[in-house]
Amino acid sequence: MTPSLIRGRPRRSSSHLSVRVLHALVGGLVGVVWLVLPAITVGGAVAGGADRPVAGAAAQGENEGTSDVDLVMPALAVVAATVLAGYGFIRRRRRARGRTTPGGAPVQAAEPPAGQVDEQARALLAEADDWVRVSGEELGFVEGRFEWADLARVEKAEAVGHGEVVEPFTRALRDAAAELAVAFRMRWQYEGGVPQEGAARRHALAGIVGRCQEAGRLLDARAAAFDQVRGLEQGLGGGLGHALVVAEGRFRELAGRTGGAGAALSELGERYAPSATAAVAGHVEQAKDRLVFATTRLNHARQSADSGDNERAAGRLRAAEGAIAQAAVFIEGVERLSGDLATASALVPAALTGGEVEIAGARQSLTGVGDPYPDVPPGELRARVTHADLTLAGVREELTSGRPYDPLDLLRRIVQAVGPVAAGRAGVIAAAALLCARGAVRGGDDVVATHRAAVGSEARTRLAEARRLLARPAAAPGPHLADLLAADMLARQAHDLAEQDIRVHGHPVDGPTEDISGLAGALLGGILSGGGPDGGAPAAFGGPRTRGRRTGGAPGA
């Protein structure tokens, strides 16, 4: 039901009420006149004089029959009733003519323009994606707290069965993520022109909005219970103290890994072509930036807790947790890429051999030996074989040139060229496609996760579709080769669109000296909501009503 319809109801009720009041007033007036007028007539006879006795007048009236006055009043009543009935009939007829829906349904107010609904759907997709991401991030710290308690032999009664404690929140997060996944799928189909009819497309947009709102409602419903489990308001002797220990432990771990990630990135830059490490360029510096912000907030969270201001301490701790989580994303991105490049480098020769096998099989089918391509015309298949042959020749030349190369790029070129002629003869092609697609999806997801405030729905929609294709089951083990190729393409498009959004968004803090504490990165990453000199409230587990419930304040506030 639209708000315009809700707003329209009181006006119709008021209209009906005024008509009823008018009817009642007129009927009451007629009744009063009916009762009073005979008394006035009798009173007039009494006042007529001594020569006209009342008894004689009454006897005379009875003898002569009905007087003219007695006939006038019923006539007036009939006329009044007729007028009222006619007025009601005409009014109902006019209302019926004004209706545009069958069955007497009220006329709906004008709906908002389709462009406005589309913008609402876009905005809600990005916001709901952030709700799910942040909720999962904070839930990870809660799980870490219980793991720490178990390992440290502290709070054994609480540590035992901690899965049961977090299960309601895990389920709520899973359900919210499922709603969001459906919304992203609907958005992807909408952008592809499905459905085509105007009313159906508007309905699809409304469905996207509804799914996103439901995801937020599911998380909002669990926010209060989640806060009780965290117990941050209990101070250092309760949940706050344990949460600080977990956050500080992760901070120290990441600080140690940062140096190793920097050394690994330098080594990769010497071994491979610049394009091989372009996706993680600057990751180490951004990780350090987030850790600077985290250490500042952790220190001031301790100070606030020592002074008894547990609410402020909880907000500063939550901001530090968000920065620590994003620093981990940056560092893990470098470490993961290092492993992917090593795997791809070892896989390129095997992929070349597998590609040759697929090409040879396709050539045989052109001579009439077997036909695994029933839907591909011979001319088109011949063109695909030629293109694959040329691509493999180019890859071999680059491998033997002695120059640094990008093994993931070479592997992707092999898969894209051989894929159209592949018929499952060489399983290495599917393995290579899976490596490329997974790396692209994870890389795109890293960009979104660490730049939530800047990345819009277009990049997130493509990333969600790539993730769906990557996880879609197939008849054979693992996704279909076509799905892997599409997932890789969409994930790389999402990465490019996200980078474009970040450039358009610009630097969130004015002035070079104002970002010493890493505030700009925290704002760009969506760790803080913005809107104040302290950066605003930190994002927390929950939906639109509860995600900004914690207050932190600037470290000096």
Short mmCIF file of C-alpha atoms in Angstrom, two decimals, residues 80-398:
data_model
loop_
_atom_site.label_atom_id
_atom_site.label_comp_id
_atom_site.label_asym_id
_atom_site.label_seq_id
_atom_site.Cartn_x
_atom_site.Cartn_y
_atom_site.Cartn_z
CA ALA A 80 -37.36 16.78 2.44
CA ALA A 81 -36.83 13.03 2.21
CA THR A 82 -37.03 13.18 -1.58
CA VAL A 83 -34.47 15.98 -1.74
CA LEU A 84 -32.06 14.13 0.55
CA ALA A 85 -32.42 10.89 -1.40
CA GLY A 86 -31.81 12.69 -4.68
CA TYR A 87 -28.79 14.46 -3.30
CA GLY A 88 -27.33 11.17 -2.09
CA PHE A 89 -28.02 9.47 -5.43
CA ILE A 90 -26.37 12.26 -7.43
CA ARG A 91 -23.36 12.28 -5.11
CA ARG A 92 -22.87 8.52 -5.39
CA ARG A 93 -23.21 8.70 -9.18
CA ARG A 94 -20.56 11.40 -9.42
CA ARG A 95 -18.18 9.35 -7.27
CA ALA A 96 -18.82 6.28 -9.43
CA ARG A 97 -18.00 8.25 -12.58
CA GLY A 98 -14.73 9.39 -11.04
CA ARG A 99 -13.56 5.87 -10.25
CA THR A 100 -10.94 4.29 -12.48
CA THR A 101 -10.74 0.84 -10.89
CA PRO A 102 -13.39 -1.89 -11.02
CA GLY A 103 -15.43 -2.83 -8.00
CA GLY A 104 -15.61 0.67 -6.58
CA ALA A 105 -11.98 0.87 -5.52
CA PRO A 106 -10.78 4.40 -4.74
CA VAL A 107 -8.74 6.33 -7.25
CA GLN A 108 -5.05 5.95 -6.50
CA ALA A 109 -2.88 9.01 -6.23
CA ALA A 110 -0.13 9.51 -8.75
CA GLU A 111 2.77 7.09 -8.20
CA PRO A 112 6.32 8.44 -8.02
CA PRO A 113 8.18 8.57 -11.34
CA ALA A 114 9.98 5.42 -12.40
CA GLY A 115 13.30 7.24 -12.25
CA GLN A 116 12.73 8.07 -8.60
CA VAL A 117 11.93 4.45 -7.73
CA ASP A 118 15.00 3.34 -9.67
CA GLU A 119 17.23 5.68 -7.67
CA GLN A 120 15.71 4.41 -4.44
CA ALA A 121 16.43 0.83 -5.46
CA ARG A 122 20.03 1.68 -6.36
CA ALA A 123 20.65 3.46 -3.07
CA LEU A 124 19.07 0.69 -0.99
CA LEU A 125 21.13 -1.99 -2.72
CA ALA A 126 24.36 -0.26 -1.73
CA GLU A 127 23.12 0.43 1.79
CA ALA A 128 21.84 -3.11 2.36
CA ASP A 129 25.14 -4.50 1.08
CA ASP A 130 26.91 -2.39 3.71
CA TRP A 131 24.52 -3.59 6.45
CA VAL A 132 25.33 -7.20 5.66
CA ARG A 133 29.07 -6.60 5.33
CA VAL A 134 29.39 -4.65 8.59
CA SER A 135 27.20 -7.09 10.51
CA GLY A 136 29.36 -10.00 9.37
CA GLU A 137 32.48 -8.06 10.27
CA GLU A 138 31.38 -7.35 13.86
CA LEU A 139 30.03 -10.87 14.27
CA GLY A 140 33.54 -12.09 13.48
CA PHE A 141 34.88 -10.15 16.45
CA VAL A 142 32.23 -11.69 18.71
CA GLU A 143 33.25 -15.16 17.58
CA GLY A 144 36.88 -14.21 18.16
CA ARG A 145 36.06 -13.19 21.70
CA PHE A 146 34.62 -16.61 22.51
CA GLU A 147 37.56 -18.35 20.86
CA TRP A 148 39.94 -16.27 22.94
CA ALA A 149 38.01 -17.06 26.11
CA ASP A 150 38.20 -20.76 25.35
CA LEU A 151 41.93 -20.70 24.61
CA ALA A 152 42.72 -18.57 27.66
CA ARG A 153 40.62 -20.79 29.92
CA VAL A 154 38.57 -17.76 30.88
CA GLU A 155 34.79 -17.78 31.21
CA LYS A 156 34.66 -21.49 30.49
CA ALA A 157 30.94 -21.63 31.09
CA GLU A 158 30.50 -18.92 28.47
CA ALA A 159 33.06 -20.33 26.09
CA VAL A 160 31.52 -23.80 26.06
CA GLY A 161 28.70 -23.84 23.56
CA HIS A 162 29.50 -20.39 22.21
CA GLY A 163 28.15 -21.55 18.85
CA GLU A 164 24.68 -21.60 20.38
CA VAL A 165 25.16 -18.04 21.59
CA VAL A 166 26.04 -16.61 18.18
CA GLU A 167 23.77 -18.92 16.15
CA PRO A 168 20.72 -16.56 16.18
CA PHE A 169 22.87 -13.76 14.80
CA THR A 170 24.52 -16.02 12.26
CA ARG A 171 21.08 -17.12 11.08
CA ALA A 172 19.82 -13.53 10.87
CA LEU A 173 22.91 -12.55 8.89
CA ARG A 174 22.47 -15.54 6.57
CA ASP A 175 18.80 -14.72 5.98
CA ALA A 176 19.58 -11.06 5.34
CA ALA A 177 22.32 -12.03 2.89
CA ALA A 178 19.86 -14.31 1.09
CA GLU A 179 17.35 -11.45 0.73
CA LEU A 180 20.11 -9.21 -0.58
CA ALA A 181 21.27 -11.85 -3.06
CA VAL A 182 17.76 -12.06 -4.50
CA ALA A 183 17.60 -8.27 -4.74
CA PHE A 184 20.91 -8.15 -6.61
CA ARG A 185 19.73 -10.90 -8.95
CA MET A 186 16.53 -8.97 -9.67
CA ARG A 187 18.56 -5.84 -10.33
CA TRP A 188 20.85 -7.67 -12.74
CA GLN A 189 17.87 -9.03 -14.65
CA TYR A 190 16.28 -5.57 -14.62
CA GLU A 191 19.39 -4.03 -16.19
CA GLY A 192 19.27 -6.79 -18.80
CA GLY A 193 15.73 -5.77 -19.81
CA VAL A 194 13.79 -8.40 -17.85
CA PRO A 195 10.92 -7.82 -17.48
CA GLN A 196 10.13 -5.64 -20.48
CA GLU A 197 6.63 -4.31 -19.77
CA GLY A 198 6.52 -0.98 -17.96
CA ALA A 199 4.27 -1.99 -15.08
CA ALA A 200 6.23 -5.19 -14.53
CA ARG A 201 9.51 -3.27 -14.44
CA ARG A 202 8.10 -0.93 -11.81
CA HIS A 203 6.97 -3.96 -9.86
CA ALA A 204 10.49 -5.41 -10.10
CA LEU A 205 11.95 -2.20 -8.67
CA ALA A 206 9.44 -2.36 -5.82
CA GLY A 207 10.52 -5.94 -5.21
CA ILE A 208 14.17 -4.88 -4.99
CA VAL A 209 13.29 -2.19 -2.48
CA GLY A 210 11.23 -4.64 -0.45
CA ARG A 211 13.99 -7.26 -0.36
CA CYS A 212 16.54 -4.71 0.82
CA GLN A 213 14.19 -3.42 3.49
CA GLU A 214 13.56 -6.96 4.69
CA ALA A 215 17.29 -7.57 4.97
CA GLY A 216 17.60 -4.49 7.13
CA ARG A 217 14.63 -5.50 9.25
CA LEU A 218 16.13 -8.91 9.96
CA LEU A 219 19.34 -7.33 11.20
CA ASP A 220 17.59 -4.59 13.16
CA ALA A 221 15.51 -7.19 14.96
CA ARG A 222 18.66 -8.83 16.38
CA ALA A 223 20.66 -5.69 17.19
CA ALA A 224 19.52 -5.33 20.82
CA ALA A 225 20.20 -9.00 21.63
CA PHE A 226 23.55 -8.72 19.86
CA ASP A 227 24.53 -5.83 22.14
CA GLN A 228 23.61 -7.91 25.17
CA VAL A 229 25.88 -10.73 24.02
CA ARG A 230 28.76 -8.33 23.39
CA GLY A 231 28.27 -6.66 26.77
CA LEU A 232 30.43 -3.68 25.87
CA GLU A 233 28.56 -1.44 28.32
CA GLN A 234 29.65 -3.70 31.18
CA GLY A 235 33.08 -2.12 31.27
CA LEU A 236 36.55 -3.61 31.55
CA GLY A 237 35.32 -6.29 33.91
CA GLY A 238 32.80 -7.54 31.35
CA GLY A 239 32.49 -7.75 27.59
CA LEU A 240 34.39 -4.54 26.90
CA GLY A 241 37.59 -5.81 28.48
CA HIS A 242 37.46 -9.08 26.55
CA ALA A 243 36.66 -7.30 23.28
CA LEU A 244 39.62 -4.96 23.75
CA VAL A 245 41.91 -7.94 24.27
CA VAL A 246 40.70 -9.57 21.04
CA ALA A 247 40.99 -6.35 19.02
CA GLU A 248 44.45 -5.55 20.35
CA GLY A 249 45.60 -9.10 19.61
CA ARG A 250 44.44 -8.86 16.00
CA PHE A 251 46.03 -5.44 15.71
CA ARG A 252 49.43 -6.76 16.80
CA GLU A 253 49.13 -9.71 14.44
CA LEU A 254 48.36 -7.49 11.46
CA ALA A 255 51.09 -5.03 12.36
CA GLY A 256 53.56 -7.91 12.18
CA ARG A 257 52.20 -9.14 8.85
CA THR A 258 52.30 -5.70 7.27
CA GLY A 259 56.07 -5.76 6.92
CA GLY A 260 55.96 -9.21 5.33
CA ALA A 261 53.27 -8.08 2.89
CA GLY A 262 55.39 -5.11 1.85
CA ALA A 263 58.41 -7.32 1.23
CA ALA A 264 56.29 -9.81 -0.73
CA LEU A 265 54.86 -7.04 -2.89
CA SER A 266 58.34 -5.74 -3.69
CA GLU A 267 59.46 -9.22 -4.69
CA LEU A 268 56.42 -9.69 -6.92
CA GLY A 269 57.17 -6.40 -8.62
CA GLU A 270 60.68 -7.59 -9.48
CA ARG A 271 59.56 -11.00 -10.73
CA TYR A 272 56.46 -10.20 -12.76
CA ALA A 273 55.17 -7.51 -15.09
CA PRO A 274 53.66 -4.36 -13.51
CA SER A 275 50.15 -5.48 -14.47
CA ALA A 276 50.50 -8.53 -12.23
CA THR A 277 50.50 -6.43 -9.03
CA ALA A 278 48.44 -3.45 -10.21
CA ALA A 279 45.34 -4.68 -8.35
CA VAL A 280 47.11 -4.48 -4.96
CA ALA A 281 49.25 -1.42 -5.57
CA GLY A 282 49.01 0.72 -2.46
CA HIS A 283 47.48 -2.03 -0.32
CA VAL A 284 50.32 -2.01 2.20
CA GLU A 285 50.15 1.77 2.63
CA GLN A 286 46.39 1.66 3.07
CA ALA A 287 46.72 -1.14 5.60
CA LYS A 288 49.15 0.99 7.60
CA ASP A 289 46.72 3.91 7.38
CA ARG A 290 43.89 1.82 8.82
CA LEU A 291 46.18 0.52 11.58
CA VAL A 292 47.14 4.07 12.53
CA PHE A 293 43.46 4.90 12.91
CA ALA A 294 42.89 1.67 14.84
CA THR A 295 45.68 2.24 17.34
CA THR A 296 44.44 5.75 18.07
CA ARG A 297 40.91 4.54 18.71
CA LEU A 298 42.05 1.57 20.77
CA ASN A 299 44.15 3.79 23.03
CA HIS A 300 41.30 6.20 23.61
CA ALA A 301 38.86 3.36 24.11
CA ARG A 302 41.08 2.18 26.98
CA GLN A 303 41.16 5.68 28.41
CA SER A 304 37.38 6.04 28.21
CA ALA A 305 36.90 2.65 29.85
CA ASP A 306 39.32 3.55 32.66
CA SER A 307 37.33 6.73 33.33
CA GLY A 308 34.04 4.80 33.43
CA ASP A 309 32.65 6.17 30.14
CA ASN A 310 31.79 2.73 28.77
CA GLU A 311 29.45 4.01 26.05
CA ARG A 312 32.13 6.17 24.48
CA ALA A 313 34.68 3.40 24.91
CA ALA A 314 32.38 0.96 23.09
CA GLY A 315 32.01 3.35 20.15
CA ARG A 316 35.75 3.90 19.86
CA LEU A 317 36.38 0.17 20.10
CA ARG A 318 33.88 -0.51 17.32
CA ALA A 319 35.60 2.04 15.07
CA ALA A 320 38.95 0.38 15.79
CA GLU A 321 37.50 -3.04 14.94
CA GLY A 322 36.29 -1.76 11.59
CA ALA A 323 39.72 -0.37 10.76
CA ILE A 324 41.43 -3.62 11.84
CA ALA A 325 39.09 -5.65 9.63
CA GLN A 326 39.87 -3.49 6.59
CA ALA A 327 43.62 -3.62 7.27
CA ALA A 328 43.29 -7.40 7.22
CA VAL A 329 41.56 -7.20 3.82
CA PHE A 330 44.45 -5.20 2.37
CA ILE A 331 47.15 -7.48 3.77
CA GLU A 332 45.34 -10.68 2.85
CA GLY A 333 44.84 -9.32 -0.66
CA VAL A 334 48.60 -9.06 -1.15
CA GLU A 335 49.22 -12.50 0.35
CA ARG A 336 46.47 -14.10 -1.74
CA LEU A 337 47.72 -12.52 -4.96
CA SER A 338 51.21 -13.81 -4.26
CA GLY A 339 49.86 -17.33 -4.02
CA ASP A 340 47.65 -16.94 -7.10
CA LEU A 341 50.54 -15.69 -9.21
CA ALA A 342 52.71 -18.61 -8.17
CA THR A 343 49.91 -21.06 -8.98
CA ALA A 344 49.20 -19.41 -12.32
CA SER A 345 52.88 -19.41 -13.25
CA ALA A 346 53.03 -23.16 -12.71
CA LEU A 347 49.73 -23.71 -14.52
CA VAL A 348 50.47 -21.80 -17.72
CA PRO A 349 52.48 -24.60 -19.43
CA ALA A 350 49.80 -27.18 -18.59
CA ALA A 351 47.09 -24.82 -19.83
CA LEU A 352 48.95 -24.42 -23.12
CA THR A 353 49.07 -28.18 -23.53
CA GLY A 354 45.41 -28.53 -22.63
CA GLY A 355 44.51 -25.77 -25.07
CA GLU A 356 46.30 -27.61 -27.86
CA VAL A 357 44.31 -30.74 -27.06
CA GLU A 358 41.02 -28.82 -27.28
CA ILE A 359 42.04 -27.16 -30.54
CA ALA A 360 43.03 -30.48 -32.06
CA GLY A 361 39.67 -31.97 -31.11
CA ALA A 362 37.84 -29.04 -32.67
CA ARG A 363 39.80 -29.49 -35.92
CA GLN A 364 38.84 -33.15 -36.04
CA SER A 365 35.17 -32.25 -35.70
CA LEU A 366 35.56 -30.00 -38.76
CA THR A 367 36.62 -33.05 -40.75
CA GLY A 368 33.55 -34.98 -39.64
CA VAL A 369 35.19 -37.00 -36.86
CA GLY A 370 32.86 -36.50 -33.90
CA ASP A 371 30.63 -33.46 -33.50
CA PRO A 372 30.61 -31.95 -29.98
CA TYR A 373 29.50 -28.60 -31.48
CA PRO A 374 26.05 -29.30 -32.96
CA ASP A 375 24.89 -25.70 -32.58
CA VAL A 376 28.03 -24.06 -34.01
CA PRO A 377 28.23 -23.56 -37.78
CA PRO A 378 31.44 -24.91 -39.34
CA GLY A 379 32.56 -21.46 -40.44
CA GLU A 380 32.25 -20.03 -36.98
CA LEU A 381 34.01 -23.02 -35.41
CA ARG A 382 36.86 -22.65 -37.91
CA ALA A 383 37.21 -18.97 -36.91
CA ARG A 384 37.28 -19.91 -33.22
CA VAL A 385 40.02 -22.49 -33.83
CA THR A 386 42.10 -19.97 -35.75
CA HIS A 387 41.75 -17.37 -32.99
CA ALA A 388 42.69 -19.89 -30.29
CA ASP A 389 45.74 -20.99 -32.28
CA LEU A 390 46.97 -17.40 -32.66
CA THR A 391 46.42 -16.68 -28.96
CA LEU A 392 48.40 -19.71 -27.83
CA ALA A 393 51.20 -18.74 -30.20
CA GLY A 394 51.31 -15.28 -28.65
CA VAL A 395 51.44 -16.72 -25.14
CA ARG A 396 54.33 -19.01 -26.06
CA GLU A 397 56.23 -16.11 -27.56
CA GLU A 398 55.79 -14.04 -24.39
#
